[in-house]
GROMACS .gro file of C-alpha atoms in nm:
model
  311
    1MET     CA    1   8.586  10.401  11.359
    2GLN     CA    2   8.359  10.510  11.074
    3THR     CA    3   8.278  10.303  10.761
    4ASN     CA    4   8.172  10.457  10.431
    5MET     CA    5   7.902  10.216  10.316
    6ALA     CA    6   7.949  10.308   9.949
    7THR     CA    7   8.323  10.244   9.932
    8GLY     CA    8   8.391  10.013  10.223
    9ILE     CA    9   8.665  10.248  10.347
   10GLN     CA   10   8.713  10.248  10.724
   11THR     CA   11   8.854  10.550  10.902
   12ILE     CA   12   8.980  10.604  11.255
   13VAL     CA   13   8.856  10.952  11.337
   14GLN     CA   14   9.095  11.141  11.560
   15PRO     CA   15   8.988  11.435  11.777
   16GLN     CA   16   9.103  11.780  11.665
   17PHE     CA   17   9.471  11.811  11.745
   18ASP     CA   18   9.615  12.099  11.941
   19CYS     CA   19   9.816  12.349  11.736
   20LEU     CA   20  10.187  12.324  11.795
   21ASP     CA   21  10.412  12.624  11.825
   22LYS     CA   22  10.497  12.665  11.455
   23THR     CA   23  10.775  12.875  11.312
   24ALA     CA   24  10.767  13.054  10.978
   25LEU     CA   25  10.833  12.721  10.806
   26PRO     CA   26  10.574  12.605  10.552
   27THR     CA   27  10.306  12.376  10.687
   28TYR     CA   28  10.287  12.024  10.551
   29VAL     CA   29  10.087  11.702  10.546
   30LEU     CA   30  10.215  11.352  10.475
   31ILE     CA   31  10.048  11.056  10.307
   32THR     CA   32  10.178  10.701  10.348
   33PRO     CA   33  10.021  10.425  10.139
   34ALA     CA   34  10.097  10.100  10.324
   35ARG     CA   35  10.023   9.743  10.214
   36ASN     CA   36  10.141   9.471  10.454
   37GLU     CA   37  10.428   9.675  10.600
   38ALA     CA   38  10.427   9.536  10.955
   39ARG     CA   39  10.792   9.435  10.918
   40PHE     CA   40  10.913   9.791  10.860
   41ILE     CA   41  10.649  10.052  10.940
   42GLU     CA   42  10.744  10.088  11.305
   43PHE     CA   43  11.077  10.238  11.191
   44THR     CA   44  10.874  10.501  11.008
   45LEU     CA   45  10.634  10.557  11.297
   46LYS     CA   46  10.916  10.609  11.547
   47SER     CA   47  11.091  10.848  11.310
   48MET     CA   48  10.781  11.062  11.267
   49VAL     CA   49  10.692  11.073  11.635
   50GLY     CA   50  11.047  11.199  11.697
   51GLN     CA   51  11.034  11.477  11.435
   52GLU     CA   52  11.124  11.827  11.554
   53TYR     CA   53  10.871  11.974  11.309
   54ARG     CA   54  10.563  11.759  11.273
   55PRO     CA   55  10.300  11.767  10.997
   56LEU     CA   56   9.953  11.910  11.041
   57LYS     CA   57   9.833  11.559  10.967
   58TRP     CA   58   9.987  11.228  10.866
   59VAL     CA   59   9.743  10.995  10.693
   60ILE     CA   60   9.855  10.633  10.675
   61VAL     CA   61   9.644  10.455  10.414
   62SER     CA   62   9.632  10.084  10.481
   63ASP     CA   63   9.575   9.945  10.133
   64GLY     CA   64   9.411   9.616  10.228
   65SER     CA   65   9.681   9.514  10.478
   66THR     CA   66   9.637   9.175  10.647
   67ASP     CA   67   9.962   9.141  10.847
   68GLY     CA   68   9.921   9.361  11.154
   69THR     CA   69  10.016   9.692  10.989
   70ASP     CA   70   9.690   9.849  11.106
   71ASP     CA   71   9.741   9.745  11.469
   72LEU     CA   72  10.084   9.911  11.478
   73VAL     CA   73   9.944  10.234  11.336
   74ARG     CA   74   9.652  10.234  11.579
   75ARG     CA   75   9.890  10.196  11.873
   76TYR     CA   76  10.086  10.507  11.774
   77ALA     CA   77   9.774  10.704  11.676
   78VAL     CA   78   9.633  10.679  12.030
   79ASP     CA   79   9.898  10.915  12.170
   80ASN     CA   80   9.962  11.115  11.853
   81ARG     CA   81   9.637  11.270  11.737
   82TRP     CA   82   9.792  11.407  11.417
   83ILE     CA   83   9.826  11.048  11.290
   84GLU     CA   84   9.521  10.907  11.112
   85LEU     CA   85   9.466  10.554  10.986
   86LEU     CA   86   9.257  10.519  10.671
   87ARG     CA   87   9.160  10.164  10.585
   88MET     CA   88   9.106  10.079  10.215
   89PRO     CA   89   8.926   9.762  10.102
   90GLU     CA   90   9.150   9.464  10.028
   91ARG     CA   91   9.235   9.422   9.659
   92ALA     CA   92   9.376   9.126   9.471
   93GLU     CA   93   9.617   9.313   9.243
   94ARG     CA   94   9.941   9.475   9.355
   95HIS     CA   95  10.048   9.758   9.124
   96PHE     CA   96  10.156  10.122   9.135
   97ALA     CA   97   9.822  10.260   9.017
   98GLY     CA   98   9.676  10.116   9.337
   99LYS     CA   99   9.933  10.310   9.537
  100VAL     CA  100   9.825  10.630   9.360
  101HIS     CA  101   9.459  10.565   9.441
  102ALA     CA  102   9.555  10.506   9.805
  103PHE     CA  103   9.760  10.827   9.809
  104ASN     CA  104   9.469  11.025   9.663
  105ALA     CA  105   9.232  10.886   9.925
  106GLY     CA  106   9.474  10.996  10.197
  107TYR     CA  107   9.522  11.341  10.048
  108ALA     CA  108   9.145  11.389  10.037
  109ARG     CA  109   9.148  11.350  10.418
  110ALA     CA  110   9.411  11.623  10.463
  111LYS     CA  111   9.370  11.878  10.183
  112ASP     CA  112   9.114  12.088  10.375
  113LEU     CA  113   9.395  12.184  10.612
  114ASN     CA  114   9.539  12.386  10.319
  115PRO     CA  115   9.900  12.278  10.370
  116ASP     CA  116  10.181  12.459  10.193
  117VAL     CA  117  10.356  12.130  10.116
  118ILE     CA  118  10.229  11.777  10.043
  119GLY     CA  119  10.452  11.476  10.098
  120ASN     CA  120  10.466  11.107  10.020
  121LEU     CA  121  10.649  10.900  10.282
  122ASP     CA  122  10.692  10.528  10.222
  123ALA     CA  123  10.620  10.286  10.506
  124ASP     CA  124  10.970  10.133  10.508
  125VAL     CA  125  11.178  10.447  10.564
  126SER     CA  126  11.341  10.600  10.871
  127ILE     CA  127  11.485  10.950  10.905
  128GLU     CA  128  11.660  11.178  11.152
  129PRO     CA  129  11.458  11.402  11.390
  130ASP     CA  130  11.537  11.720  11.196
  131HIS     CA  131  11.471  11.573  10.851
  132PHE     CA  132  11.148  11.752  10.767
  133LYS     CA  133  11.252  12.071  10.943
  134PHE     CA  134  11.556  12.077  10.713
  135LEU     CA  135  11.356  12.012  10.395
  136LEU     CA  136  11.085  12.263  10.481
  137THR     CA  137  11.357  12.524  10.534
  138LYS     CA  138  11.458  12.470  10.170
  139PHE     CA  139  11.101  12.537  10.057
  140ALA     CA  140  11.091  12.852  10.269
  141GLU     CA  141  11.418  12.977  10.119
  142ASN     CA  142  11.325  12.917   9.755
  143PRO     CA  143  10.969  12.994   9.636
  144ASP     CA  144  11.051  12.831   9.300
  145LEU     CA  145  11.125  12.494   9.462
  146GLY     CA  146  10.842  12.264   9.356
  147VAL     CA  147  10.974  11.923   9.464
  148GLY     CA  148  11.237  11.841   9.726
  149GLY     CA  149  11.377  11.541   9.906
  150SER     CA  150  11.688  11.353  10.013
  151PRO     CA  151  11.877  11.049   9.883
  152PHE     CA  152  11.831  10.705  10.032
  153ARG     CA  153  12.070  10.450  10.176
  154GLU     CA  154  12.020  10.073  10.183
  155GLY     CA  155  12.260   9.906  10.425
  156SER     CA  156  12.605  10.024  10.318
  157GLN     CA  157  12.488  10.124   9.969
  158GLN     CA  158  12.446  10.497   9.912
  159TYR     CA  159  12.261  10.619   9.604
  160ASP     CA  160  12.501  10.749   9.339
  161TYR     CA  161  12.402  11.051   9.130
  162ARG     CA  162  12.657  11.017   8.852
  163PHE     CA  163  12.409  10.828   8.638
  164SER     CA  164  12.103  10.996   8.773
  165ASN     CA  165  12.037  11.364   8.828
  166ILE     CA  166  12.051  11.577   9.141
  167GLU     CA  167  11.724  11.728   9.018
  168ASN     CA  168  11.552  11.390   9.043
  169VAL     CA  169  11.388  11.329   9.381
  170TRP     CA  170  11.350  10.980   9.523
  171GLY     CA  171  10.983  10.890   9.566
  172GLY     CA  172  11.016  10.724   9.905
  173CYS     CA  173  11.026  11.063  10.079
  174GLN     CA  174  10.911  11.324   9.830
  175LEU     CA  175  10.773  11.669   9.911
  176PHE     CA  176  10.573  11.889   9.671
  177ARG     CA  177  10.479  12.252   9.706
  178ARG     CA  178  10.099  12.237   9.688
  179GLU     CA  179  10.076  12.466   9.383
  180CYS     CA  180  10.326  12.245   9.203
  181PHE     CA  181  10.145  11.924   9.294
  182GLU     CA  182   9.814  12.058   9.172
  183SER     CA  183   9.964  12.202   8.851
  184ILE     CA  184  10.088  11.857   8.741
  185GLY     CA  185   9.768  11.681   8.840
  186GLY     CA  186   9.933  11.478   9.117
  187TYR     CA  187  10.082  11.134   9.065
  188PRO     CA  188   9.992  10.960   8.736
  189PRO     CA  189   9.809  10.628   8.799
  190LEU     CA  190  10.046  10.406   8.596
  191LYS     CA  191  10.034  10.035   8.678
  192GLY     CA  192  10.395   9.979   8.569
  193GLY     CA  193  10.550  10.230   8.807
  194GLY     CA  194  10.773  10.532   8.759
  195ILE     CA  195  10.499  10.750   8.903
  196ASP     CA  196  10.729  10.955   9.127
  197HIS     CA  197  10.987  11.003   8.850
  198ILE     CA  198  10.728  11.120   8.597
  199ALA     CA  199  10.578  11.358   8.854
  200VAL     CA  200  10.918  11.522   8.909
  201LEU     CA  201  10.984  11.549   8.535
  202SER     CA  202  10.640  11.703   8.486
  203ALA     CA  203  10.717  11.960   8.755
  204ARG     CA  204  11.039  12.065   8.581
  205MET     CA  205  10.859  12.085   8.248
  206LYS     CA  206  10.622  12.336   8.407
  207GLY     CA  207  10.913  12.550   8.527
  208TRP     CA  208  10.944  12.438   8.888
  209LYS     CA  209  11.280  12.370   9.049
  210THR     CA  210  11.331  12.017   9.180
  211GLN     CA  211  11.622  11.904   9.392
  212THR     CA  212  11.765  11.629   9.606
  213PHE     CA  213  11.941  11.776   9.910
  214THR     CA  214  12.230  11.546   9.998
  215ASP     CA  215  12.288  11.697  10.345
  216LYS     CA  216  12.033  11.446  10.477
  217VAL     CA  217  11.965  11.083  10.398
  218CYS     CA  218  11.670  10.843  10.426
  219ILE     CA  219  11.733  10.490  10.546
  220HIS     CA  220  11.542  10.249  10.323
  221HIS     CA  221  11.485   9.922  10.507
  222ARG     CA  222  11.367   9.713  10.213
  223THR     CA  223  11.597   9.662   9.914
  224MET     CA  224  11.449   9.847   9.618
  225ASN     CA  225  11.211   9.649   9.397
  226THR     CA  226  11.257   9.323   9.587
  227ALA     CA  227  10.927   9.302   9.773
  228GLU     CA  228  10.838   8.980   9.588
  229GLN     CA  229  11.139   8.897   9.365
  230SER     CA  230  11.511   8.817   9.346
  231PRO     CA  231  11.772   9.098   9.306
  232LEU     CA  232  11.851   9.000   8.946
  233LYS     CA  233  11.486   8.986   8.849
  234ALA     CA  234  11.442   9.323   9.017
  235LYS     CA  235  11.726   9.468   8.806
  236PHE     CA  236  11.571   9.327   8.490
  237LYS     CA  237  11.237   9.483   8.576
  238LEU     CA  238  11.411   9.811   8.661
  239GLY     CA  239  11.563   9.815   8.312
  240ALA     CA  240  11.220   9.749   8.163
  241LYS     CA  241  11.084  10.035   8.371
  242ASP     CA  242  11.364  10.263   8.247
  243TYR     CA  243  11.241  10.187   7.895
  244SER     CA  244  10.878  10.240   7.990
  245PHE     CA  245  10.929  10.599   8.092
  246GLY     CA  246  11.157  10.682   7.803
  247ASN     CA  247  11.526  10.669   7.897
  248HIS     CA  248  11.751  10.741   7.600
  249PRO     CA  249  11.926  10.423   7.468
  250LEU     CA  250  12.271  10.583   7.493
  251TRP     CA  251  12.204  10.688   7.851
  252GLU     CA  252  12.089  10.336   7.936
  253LEU     CA  253  12.403  10.185   7.782
  254PHE     CA  254  12.626  10.397   8.008
  255ARG     CA  255  12.397  10.324   8.303
  256THR     CA  256  12.425   9.951   8.232
  257LEU     CA  257  12.806   9.965   8.217
  258TYR     CA  258  12.822  10.159   8.542
  259GLN     CA  259  12.586   9.918   8.720
  260THR     CA  260  12.815   9.623   8.641
  261LEU     CA  261  13.052   9.771   8.903
  262ASN     CA  262  12.788   9.754   9.177
  263PRO     CA  263  12.642   9.452   9.361
  264PRO     CA  264  12.548   9.209   9.227
  265LEU     CA  265  12.871   9.261   9.035
  266VAL     CA  266  12.853   9.236   8.655
  267PHE     CA  267  12.528   9.039   8.652
  268GLY     CA  268  12.324   9.322   8.806
  269GLY     CA  269  12.424   9.561   8.529
  270LEU     CA  270  12.370   9.298   8.260
  271ALA     CA  271  12.022   9.225   8.397
  272LEU     CA  272  11.941   9.596   8.396
  273GLY     CA  273  12.052   9.637   8.035
  274ALA     CA  274  11.872   9.319   7.932
  275GLY     CA  275  11.546   9.450   8.075
  276TYR     CA  276  11.578   9.776   7.883
  277PHE     CA  277  11.696   9.644   7.547
  278TRP     CA  278  11.459   9.345   7.552
  279SER     CA  279  11.173   9.592   7.601
  280MET     CA  280  11.308   9.796   7.311
  281ALA     CA  281  11.337   9.488   7.087
  282ARG     CA  282  10.977   9.386   7.143
  283ARG     CA  283  10.853   9.746   7.114
  284ALA     CA  284  10.704   9.753   7.462
  285GLU     CA  285  10.475  10.037   7.556
  286VAL     CA  286  10.632  10.363   7.677
  287SER     CA  287  10.393  10.478   7.947
  288ALA     CA  288  10.530  10.829   7.992
  289PRO     CA  289  10.372  11.103   7.779
  290ARG     CA  290  10.568  11.193   7.465
  291ASP     CA  291  10.649  11.545   7.584
  292VAL     CA  292  10.787  11.403   7.910
  293VAL     CA  293  11.000  11.151   7.716
  294ASN     CA  294  11.144  11.424   7.494
  295PHE     CA  295  11.222  11.641   7.797
  296LEU     CA  296  11.388  11.350   7.980
  297ARG     CA  297  11.606  11.251   7.683
  298ARG     CA  298  11.730  11.606   7.631
  299GLU     CA  299  11.834  11.620   7.995
  300GLN     CA  300  12.011  11.284   7.977
  301LEU     CA  301  12.211  11.372   7.666
  302GLN     CA  302  12.315  11.702   7.823
  303ARG     CA  303  12.439  11.517   8.131
  304LEU     CA  304  12.631  11.266   7.919
  305ARG     CA  305  12.804  11.551   7.734
  306ARG     CA  306  12.907  11.705   8.066
  307LEU     CA  307  13.039  11.371   8.193
  308VAL     CA  308  13.242  11.312   7.875
  309GLN     CA  309  13.381  11.666   7.872
  310LYS     CA  310  13.502  11.652   8.232
  311PRO     CA  311  13.887  11.664   8.252
   0.00000   0.00000   0.00000
């Protein structure tokens, strides 16, 4: 293990890995920011070790973990030299900007490999053995594809795209063509979240294609936005987040009505709407850039027109 005396970052240095028999598929690296994920990260580790098409390198950035996350990663890294553990100093605050800083530190460890594709993989996700082989095939088939991924499932709940967009790509397993990632400046370091969503919108604004491929699915083992809060509070905060990156009020009204049909019935949708419209009433900050907000709202109104016009 090496320690950078200036930053306090500790790194397990792995020996040079042997080149696998690669096909014509694009090469890729993965970055996983992980903060106290001992409960779930072994699902992710097992999934990656079982992949039919492995990354050049997978950097797991332990962002001040204190719960045994590091020990689990070290155990798998011993026999899988393409896995690297990067230890960040412990920090008091928990916010999404910290995740971006951790991601950037991990990418700095892998970018010299010149991968064709860069991916974020959350530490509470499991996938099928052909998941990345499938997604990389999509990048090989379409040179205009800038961001790709698959929907997620939580228990029996499958993500529904009627009030989202098939061009949006869930951030828990999100792949970027390297040229696309660099053209948008990577993930924006926003404390309030929405970093993956804004990155995808920025990619489309710059002319890249983005798509969720529903042939595959990611299993998300932690219920979204409930790491430290109740489901209703999570819905309220999700509504506030919708406001923060610029959702159109009409879109949010339809989204609120639709969410009342999903668990927790009625109250979940009401909490979502309350979060959004309370943020609007108090003129909360919109963290997304104005051009991104305008682009997003045009897309949402176009989708609403299509939904209304359907026979």
